[in-house]
Every structure is written in structure tokens, then in C-alpha cells.
Coordinates of N, CA and C in Angstrom, one line a residue:
M1 N 19.2 13.2 19.7 CA 18.8 14.1 19.5 C 18.5 14.9 17.6
I2 N 19.6 14.1 17.1 CA 19.4 14.2 15.8 C 18.9 13.5 15.0
Y3 N 18.7 11.8 15.9 CA 17.7 11.2 15.0 C 16.2 11.6 15.0
G4 N 16.2 12.5 16.0 CA 14.6 12.9 16.4 C 14.1 14.0 15.7
R5 N 15.4 14.6 15.2 CA 15.1 16.0 13.9 C 15.1 15.4 12.8
I6 N 15.9 14.5 12.9 CA 15.7 13.4 11.1 C 13.9 13.1 11.5
V7 N 13.9 12.3 11.8 CA 12.2 11.8 12.2 C 11.1 13.0 11.9
L8 N 11.7 14.4 12.7 CA 10.9 15.2 12.6 C 10.6 15.7 11.2
D9 N 11.7 16.0 10.4 CA 11.8 16.3 9.4 C 11.0 15.4 8.2
L10 N 11.2 14.4 8.7 CA 10.5 13.0 8.0 C 9.2 13.4 8.3
F11 N 8.3 13.4 9.1 CA 7.2 13.7 9.1 C 6.4 14.6 8.8
K12 N 7.3 15.8 8.9 CA 6.7 17.4 8.3 C 7.0 17.4 6.4
N13 N 7.7 15.8 5.8 CA 7.4 15.7 4.8 C 6.6 14.8 4.2
L14 N 5.6 14.6 5.3 CA 4.5 13.5 4.9 C 3.9 14.2 3.7
T15 N 3.5 15.6 3.7 CA 2.4 15.7 2.4 C 3.4 15.1 1.4
I16 N 4.4 14.7 1.1 CA 5.0 14.3 -0.5 C 4.3 13.3 -0.3
M17 N 4.0 12.3 0.6 CA 3.2 11.0 0.2 C 1.8 11.5 -0.7
K18 N 1.1 12.5 -0.8 CA 0.2 12.7 -1.6 C 0.6 12.4 -3.0
N19 N 1.6 13.0 -3.3 CA 2.4 12.6 -4.6 C 2.2 11.6 -5.0
F20 N 2.8 10.6 -3.9 CA 2.8 9.0 -4.6 C 1.4 8.7 -4.8
S21 N 0.2 9.3 -4.5 CA -0.6 8.7 -4.5 C -1.3 8.4 -5.9
I22 N -0.7 9.1 -6.8 CA -1.1 9.0 -8.1 C -0.3 8.0 -8.8
T23 N 1.1 7.4 -8.4 CA 1.4 6.3 -9.0 C 0.4 5.1 -8.1
M24 N 0.1 5.2 -6.9 CA -0.3 3.8 -6.5 C -1.9 3.8 -7.0
L25 N -2.5 4.5 -7.6 CA -3.9 4.3 -8.4 C -4.1 3.4 -9.5
A26 N -2.3 3.0 -10.2 CA -2.3 2.1 -11.3 C -2.1 0.8 -10.6
V27 N -1.8 0.9 -8.8 CA -1.9 -0.8 -8.5 C -3.2 -1.0 -8.6
L28 N -4.5 -0.7 -8.8 CA -5.6 -0.8 -8.8 C -5.7 -1.6 -9.8
M29 N -5.1 -1.6 -10.7 CA -5.2 -2.2 -11.9 C -5.2 -3.8 -11.8
F30 N -4.3 -4.3 -10.6 CA -3.9 -5.5 -10.9 C -5.1 -6.5 -10.0
S31 N -6.0 -5.4 -9.7 CA -7.2 -6.3 -9.1 C -8.6 -6.1 -9.4
C32 N -8.4 -5.4 -11.1 CA -9.5 -5.5 -11.9 C -9.5 -7.0 -12.2
Q33 N -10.7 -7.2 -12.2 CA -11.2 -8.7 -12.7 C -12.6 -8.9 -12.9
Q34 N -13.3 -9.4 -13.8 CA -14.8 -9.7 -14.0 C -14.8 -10.4 -12.4
Q35 N -16.0 -9.7 -12.2 CA -16.7 -10.5 -11.1 C -18.2 -10.4 -10.9
T36 N -19.0 -11.2 -10.9 CA -20.6 -11.5 -11.1 C -20.9 -10.8 -9.0
S37 N -22.3 -10.3 -9.4 CA -22.3 -9.9 -7.9 C -22.5 -11.2 -7.1
D38 N -22.8 -12.4 -6.9 CA -23.1 -13.4 -6.2 C -21.6 -14.0 -6.1
Q39 N -20.3 -13.6 -6.4 CA -19.4 -14.7 -6.2 C -18.8 -13.6 -4.9
P40 N -18.9 -14.7 -4.1 CA -18.2 -14.2 -2.7 C -16.6 -13.6 -2.9
E41 N -16.3 -12.5 -2.0 CA -15.0 -11.9 -2.3 C -14.1 -13.0 -1.2
E42 N -12.6 -13.6 -1.4 CA -11.9 -14.3 -0.9 C -10.9 -13.7 0.1
S43 N -10.6 -14.4 0.9 CA -9.8 -13.9 2.3 C -8.6 -14.1 1.8
S44 N -8.1 -14.5 0.8 CA -6.6 -14.8 0.4 C -6.7 -14.8 -1.1
Y45 N -6.0 -14.3 -1.6 CA -5.7 -14.6 -3.0 C -4.5 -14.9 -3.8
E46 N -4.2 -16.4 -4.1 CA -3.3 -16.7 -5.0 C -3.2 -16.3 -6.3
I47 N -2.0 -15.9 -6.6 CA -1.7 -15.0 -8.0 C -2.0 -15.9 -8.8
Q48 N -2.8 -16.0 -10.1 CA -2.6 -17.3 -11.1 C -1.9 -16.9 -12.2
D49 N -1.8 -15.6 -12.6 CA -1.0 -15.3 -13.3 C 0.7 -16.2 -13.0
T50 N 1.4 -15.9 -14.4 CA 2.9 -16.4 -14.0 C 4.0 -15.4 -13.8
Q51 N 3.7 -14.3 -14.4 CA 4.5 -13.0 -14.2 C 3.9 -12.6 -12.8
P52 N 5.4 -12.5 -12.3 CA 5.4 -12.5 -10.5 C 5.6 -10.7 -10.7
S53 N 4.6 -10.0 -9.5 CA 4.8 -8.8 -8.8 C 5.9 -8.4 -9.1
M54 N 6.2 -6.9 -9.3 CA 7.3 -6.3 -9.5 C 7.6 -5.2 -8.4
Y55 N 6.7 -5.1 -7.8 CA 6.3 -4.1 -6.9 C 5.7 -4.7 -5.5
A56 N 6.4 -5.7 -5.1 CA 6.0 -6.4 -3.8 C 7.6 -6.6 -2.6
V57 N 6.7 -6.3 -1.3 CA 8.4 -6.8 -0.6 C 7.1 -8.0 0.6
S58 N 8.0 -8.7 0.9 CA 7.3 -10.0 1.7 C 6.8 -9.1 2.6
Y59 N 5.2 -9.7 3.2 CA 4.8 -9.3 4.3 C 5.5 -8.9 5.5
Q60 N 6.6 -9.5 6.2 CA 7.1 -9.4 7.1 C 7.9 -8.1 6.9
V61 N 8.6 -7.6 5.9 CA 9.2 -6.7 5.7 C 8.3 -5.2 6.1
A62 N 7.1 -5.6 5.4 CA 5.8 -4.4 5.1 C 5.6 -4.3 6.6
E63 N 5.4 -5.4 6.8 CA 4.4 -5.4 8.7 C 5.7 -4.5 9.8
N64 N 7.3 -4.9 9.5 CA 7.8 -4.5 10.2 C 8.2 -2.8 9.7
N65 N 8.0 -2.1 9.0 CA 8.0 -1.2 8.3 C 6.8 -0.1 8.7
I66 N 5.4 -1.0 8.9 CA 4.5 -0.2 9.6 C 4.8 -0.3 11.0
N67 N 5.1 -1.2 11.3 CA 5.3 -1.4 12.9 C 6.0 -0.1 13.6
Y68 N 7.4 -0.1 12.6 CA 8.0 1.0 13.0 C 7.8 2.5 13.0
Y69 N 7.0 2.7 11.9 CA 6.1 4.1 12.2 C 5.9 4.1 12.8
D70 N 4.6 3.5 13.0 CA 3.7 3.1 14.2 C 4.2 3.6 15.5
S71 N 5.2 3.4 15.7 CA 6.2 3.4 16.9 C 7.0 4.8 16.8
I72 N 7.3 5.2 16.0 CA 7.9 6.6 15.9 C 7.0 7.6 16.1
T73 N 5.8 7.5 15.1 CA 4.7 8.7 15.6 C 4.4 8.9 16.6
R74 N 4.0 7.6 17.7 CA 3.6 7.6 19.1 C 4.7 8.3 20.1
K75 N 6.2 8.2 19.4 CA 6.8 8.5 20.3 C 7.4 10.2 20.0
Y76 N 7.0 10.6 18.9 CA 7.6 12.1 18.7 C 6.4 12.8 18.3
L77 N 5.5 12.8 17.8 CA 4.3 13.1 17.5 C 3.2 13.1 19.1
K78 N 3.5 11.7 19.7 CA 2.5 12.0 21.1 C 1.0 11.5 20.6
T79 N 1.0 10.9 19.7 CA -0.1 10.6 19.5 C -0.6 9.9 18.5
D80 N -1.4 8.6 18.4 CA -1.6 7.4 17.5 C -1.4 7.7 16.0
P81 N -1.0 7.0 15.5 CA -0.8 7.5 14.0 C -1.8 7.0 13.2
I82 N -1.9 7.6 12.2 CA -2.9 7.1 11.2 C -1.6 6.3 10.3
K83 N -2.8 4.7 10.4 CA -2.0 3.9 10.2 C -2.5 3.4 8.4
A84 N -3.6 3.7 8.2 CA -3.5 3.2 7.1 C -5.0 4.1 6.7
F85 N -5.0 3.7 5.1 CA -6.3 4.6 4.6 C -6.9 3.3 3.6
T86 N -8.2 3.6 3.9 CA -9.1 2.4 2.9 C -9.8 3.4 1.9
V87 N -9.7 3.0 0.5 CA -9.7 3.5 -0.4 C -10.9 3.0 -1.6
R88 N -11.8 3.5 -2.0 CA -12.8 2.6 -2.9 C -11.9 2.5 -4.5
S89 N -12.1 1.6 -4.9 CA -11.1 1.2 -6.3 C -11.7 1.6 -7.2
V90 N -13.2 1.9 -7.1 CA -13.8 2.9 -8.4 C -12.9 4.1 -8.4
D91 N -12.5 5.2 -7.1 CA -11.9 6.4 -7.1 C -10.6 6.1 -7.7
L92 N -9.7 4.9 -7.5 CA -8.5 4.9 -8.1 C -8.7 4.8 -9.9
I93 N -9.8 4.2 -9.9 CA -10.1 4.0 -11.0 C -10.4 5.5 -11.9
E94 N -11.3 6.0 -11.5 CA -11.5 7.3 -11.7 C -10.1 8.0 -12.0
A95 N -9.3 8.2 -10.8 CA -8.0 9.1 -10.8 C -7.0 8.4 -11.9
I96 N -7.3 7.4 -12.3 CA -6.5 7.1 -13.7 C -6.9 7.3 -14.9
G97 N -7.9 7.6 -15.0 CA -8.9 8.3 -16.2 C -9.7 7.3 -16.7
L98 N -9.7 5.8 -16.1 CA -10.5 4.6 -16.7 C -11.9 5.4 -16.4
P99 N -12.8 4.9 -17.4 CA -14.3 4.9 -17.2 C -14.7 4.2 -15.9
I100 N -15.9 4.6 -15.3 CA -15.9 4.0 -14.2 C -17.7 4.0 -13.8
S101 N -18.2 3.0 -12.8 CA -19.6 3.6 -12.4 C -19.4 2.9 -10.9
D102 N -20.6 3.0 -10.3 CA -20.7 2.8 -8.9 C -20.3 1.2 -9.2
D103 N -20.9 0.4 -10.1 CA -20.7 -1.1 -9.7 C -19.7 -1.7 -10.6
A104 N -18.5 -0.8 -10.5 CA -17.5 -1.2 -11.5 C -16.9 -2.7 -11.3
K105 N -16.7 -3.3 -12.2 CA -16.3 -4.9 -11.9 C -15.0 -5.1 -11.3
T106 N -14.6 -5.0 -10.0 CA -12.9 -5.2 -9.6 C -13.4 -6.4 -9.0
K107 N -12.4 -7.2 -8.5 CA -11.8 -8.1 -7.5 C -12.6 -7.9 -6.2
Y108 N -11.8 -6.6 -5.8 CA -12.1 -6.1 -4.3 C -12.6 -4.3 -5.1
K109 N -13.7 -4.3 -4.0 CA -14.2 -2.9 -4.0 C -13.2 -1.9 -3.3
H110 N -12.6 -2.3 -2.4 CA -11.4 -1.6 -1.4 C -10.0 -2.0 -1.5
V111 N -9.2 -0.9 -1.3 CA -7.6 -1.4 -1.1 C -7.6 -0.4 -0.2
R112 N -6.5 -1.1 0.8 CA -5.7 -0.4 1.6 C -4.7 0.4 1.7
I113 N -3.9 1.4 2.1 CA -3.2 2.0 1.9 C -2.2 2.2 3.2
Y114 N -1.4 1.4 3.9 CA -0.3 1.4 4.8 C 0.6 2.7 4.8
L115 N 0.9 3.1 5.8 CA 1.8 4.2 6.1 C 3.0 3.4 6.6
G116 N 4.1 3.5 6.6 CA 5.8 2.8 6.6 C 6.7 3.5 6.4
L117 N 7.6 3.2 7.6 CA 8.8 3.5 7.6 C 10.3 3.0 7.6
D118 N 11.0 2.8 6.8 CA 12.3 1.7 6.8 C 13.4 2.2 7.8
S119 N 13.4 1.2 8.9 CA 14.3 1.8 10.0 C 15.5 2.2 9.3
A120 N 16.1 1.2 8.4 CA 17.6 1.5 7.6 C 17.9 2.7 7.1
T121 N 16.8 3.1 6.0 CA 17.2 3.9 5.1 C 16.3 5.6 5.7
N122 N 15.4 5.2 6.8 CA 14.5 6.2 7.5 C 13.8 6.9 6.2
Q123 N 13.4 6.1 4.9 CA 12.2 6.4 3.9 C 11.5 6.1 4.1
F124 N 10.4 7.0 4.1 CA 8.7 6.6 3.9 C 8.0 5.6 2.8
K125 N 7.4 4.6 3.3 CA 6.8 3.4 2.8 C 5.5 3.7 2.4
M126 N 4.7 3.1 1.4 CA 3.2 3.2 1.1 C 3.2 1.8 0.7
Y127 N 2.4 1.0 1.3 CA 2.4 -0.4 1.0 C 0.4 -0.6 0.7
L128 N 0.3 -1.4 -0.3 CA -1.1 -1.5 -0.7 C -1.4 -3.0 -1.1
T129 N -2.9 -3.1 -0.2 CA -3.4 -4.5 -0.3 C -5.0 -4.0 -0.6
P130 N -5.4 -5.5 -1.2 CA -6.8 -5.7 -1.3 C -7.8 -5.7 0.1
V131 N -8.8 -5.0 -0.3 CA -9.9 -5.1 1.3 C -11.0 -5.7 0.9
K132 N -11.7 -6.8 1.7 CA -13.0 -7.7 1.5 C -13.6 -6.9 2.7
G133 N -15.1 -7.0 2.3 CA -16.1 -6.6 3.1 C -16.0 -5.3 3.6
A134 N -15.2 -4.2 3.3 CA -15.5 -2.6 4.0 C -16.4 -2.2 3.4
K135 N -17.1 -1.3 4.1 CA -18.3 -0.6 4.0 C -18.2 1.0 4.3
L136 N -17.0 1.7 3.9 CA -17.0 2.8 4.5 C -18.1 4.1 5.1
S137 N -19.3 4.1 4.6 CA -20.2 4.7 4.6 C -20.7 4.1 6.1
A138 N -20.9 2.9 6.3 CA -21.4 2.5 7.5 C -19.9 2.3 8.6
G139 N -18.5 2.4 8.5 CA -17.9 2.6 8.9 C -17.3 1.2 9.3
I140 N -17.6 0.4 8.4 CA -17.0 -1.3 8.5 C -15.5 -0.9 7.9
A141 N -14.7 -1.6 8.5 CA -13.2 -1.7 7.9 C -12.7 -2.4 7.3
G142 N -13.7 -3.9 7.3 CA -13.4 -4.9 6.2 C -12.1 -5.5 6.8
K143 N -11.2 -6.5 5.6 CA -10.3 -7.2 6.1 C -9.5 -7.3 4.9
D144 N -8.2 -6.8 5.8 CA -7.4 -7.3 4.4 C -7.0 -8.2 3.9
V145 N -6.7 -8.2 2.6 CA -6.8 -9.8 1.8 C -5.2 -9.8 1.5
I146 N -4.3 -10.7 1.8 CA -2.8 -10.4 1.7 C -2.9 -11.9 0.6
L147 N -1.8 -10.8 -0.3 CA -1.3 -11.6 -1.3 C -0.6 -12.8 -1.6
D148 N -0.7 -13.7 -2.2 CA 0.6 -14.6 -1.9 C 0.6 -15.6 -3.2
G149 N 2.0 -15.8 -3.4 CA 2.3 -15.9 -4.8 C 3.7 -15.5 -5.0
P150 N 4.1 -16.1 -6.6 CA 5.3 -15.7 -6.4 C 5.7 -13.8 -6.8
Y151 N 6.6 -13.5 -6.6 CA 7.0 -12.0 -6.8 C 8.4 -12.1 -6.9
E152 N 8.9 -10.9 -7.3 CA 10.0 -10.1 -8.0 C 10.1 -8.9 -6.9
G153 N 10.8 -9.3 -5.8 CA 11.2 -8.8 -4.3 C 11.7 -7.5 -4.8
I154 N 11.5 -6.1 -4.1 CA 12.4 -5.4 -3.9 C 13.3 -5.5 -3.5
P155 N 14.6 -5.2 -3.1 CA 15.6 -5.3 -2.8 C 15.7 -4.5 -1.7
N156 N 16.5 -5.1 -0.4 CA 16.2 -4.5 1.3 C 17.5 -3.4 0.9
S157 N 17.7 -2.9 2.2 CA 19.0 -1.9 2.1 C 19.9 -2.6 2.2
N158 N 19.8 -3.7 2.3 CA 21.5 -4.2 1.9 C 21.3 -5.1 0.4
G159 N 20.3 -4.6 -0.3 CA 20.5 -5.1 -1.4 C 20.0 -6.6 -1.9
E160 N 19.2 -7.2 -0.9 CA 18.7 -8.7 -0.8 C 17.7 -8.9 -1.0
V161 N 16.9 -9.6 -1.6 CA 15.5 -10.0 -1.8 C 15.4 -11.1 -0.9
S162 N 14.4 -11.0 0.4 CA 14.4 -11.9 1.3 C 13.5 -13.1 0.7
E163 N 12.6 -13.2 -0.3 CA 11.8 -14.3 -0.6 C 11.5 -13.6 -2.0
S164 N 11.0 -15.1 -2.7 CA 10.4 -14.8 -4.1 C 9.2 -15.3 -4.4
D165 N 8.8 -15.8 -3.3 CA 6.9 -16.4 -3.1 C 6.8 -16.4 -2.2
G166 N 5.4 -16.4 -1.7 CA 4.7 -15.9 -0.6 C 4.3 -15.1 -0.5
Q167 N 3.6 -14.9 1.1 CA 2.4 -13.5 1.2 C 3.6 -12.1 1.3
Y168 N 3.3 -11.5 0.3 CA 3.3 -9.9 0.1 C 2.8 -9.0 0.1
M169 N 3.5 -7.6 0.3 CA 2.0 -6.6 0.0 C 3.1 -5.5 -0.8
M170 N 2.1 -4.8 -2.0 CA 2.7 -4.3 -3.1 C 3.5 -2.8 -2.3
D171 N 4.5 -2.6 -2.9 CA 4.9 -1.2 -2.4 C 5.4 0.1 -3.8
F172 N 4.9 1.1 -3.4 CA 4.5 1.6 -4.7 C 5.2 3.2 -4.0
T173 N 6.5 2.9 -3.4 CA 7.4 4.4 -2.6 C 8.3 4.3 -3.7
K174 N 7.9 5.6 -4.3 CA 9.1 6.3 -5.4 C 9.2 8.1 -4.8
P175 N 10.1 8.3 -3.6 CA 9.7 9.0 -3.1 C 10.2 10.8 -4.0
C176 N 9.6 11.5 -3.4 CA 10.1 13.2 -4.3 C 10.8 14.3 -3.1
P177 N 12.0 14.4 -3.7 CA 12.3 14.5 -4.7 C 12.7 13.2 -5.3
T178 N 12.6 12.7 -6.0 CA 13.2 12.8 -7.7 C 12.2 12.3 -8.3
T179 N 10.5 12.2 -7.9 CA 10.0 12.1 -8.5 C 8.5 13.1 -8.2
C180 N 9.4 14.2 -7.8 CA 8.6 15.6 -8.1 C 8.0 15.9 -9.2
P181 N 6.7 16.4 -9.6 CA 6.4 17.0 -10.7 C 6.9 18.2 -11.2
E182 N 7.3 18.3 -12.2 CA 8.0 19.9 -12.6 C 7.0 21.2 -12.2
E183 N 7.4 21.8 -12.0 CA 6.2 23.3 -11.5 C 6.5 24.1 -12.4

């Protein structure tokens, strides 16, 4: 029963996740690259830069946390969870104050933000990945582009980093409090 109460408290605080959105806006910057309109979007993206990502977790860790969040939501809220949000890249660019246009030159026109819950720490997670082929006005979800390459993984609850190369997702979780804006 205590566990159920903890989970319900966590879900009540889900609105805190809105505060994290601003942090994640900076994420879009990793996908900004010149692209002509005749270039096809890729289904996988191999990192060419030698600087590994510092905000990454292995794809498997992210998938486990996303699935755990989904199962908890179904169990305690008795509803299908909101698994992810698909966001236009141009909206993220505008939110961080960069000049924008509807034809902004980004490698991907959308990103997907997944919600997760770490079963070891009961900490909410937000994962970000590029999306290809989405057309939100037409109800077309598009396909996730799983990043692949070197990364400096975020340590798990045991302080271990499971991988440093391979498929990963961006993890931009900085919970509030301690990252709450001062009022």
C-alpha cells in the first residue's frame, strides 16, 4: 500500500515534468544540421562527432524505464498511459530563443519525448529521440530514429555505466526540486 501511495504521489507531481521541457529544448540543438529538401531522412543516425553525448543512457535502459512507467500507469490510474509527446523541432528552437521559420534547416523535423520511471529510484525520466516522417496535422506518427554511436552514459542507480557505444536515447531528467525556478 505504501508503494501505491508513493507511485500516486509521483504521478501527482507529473506536472513537474513541464519544468523539464525547457531543459530539453536545448536537446534539439544536437539535431540542427544543414539539410536540403531533397535529402531523405535517415532511419538511423550514426554520430560522426568524436565528442560523445553526455546526456545518454543505453536504449535498453530507456526502454525498460518507459515500459515500467507504462505498466504503473495502467495499474494505478486504470488508463492507457501517455507514452510520449511528438514535438516539432521548430517549436523547440523558438522556445530557446533562436530565430526560426517553418522551413528551419534541421536534420529531423520532429523529436519524440518519452516518459519513463526508474524502478530502482522511483524517479521520473524524460527521454528524447529524433523522429522521421511525422506529419502531426495528418495524424502520422513517424518513426523514431534511434541514435547509435559513442556516448558518456549516465550512471545507473548502482553508479555503473552499462555501455559507452551503441544505441542510446537522450536523458534530460533533472527533477524539481532541486531545479525548480525561484518564484
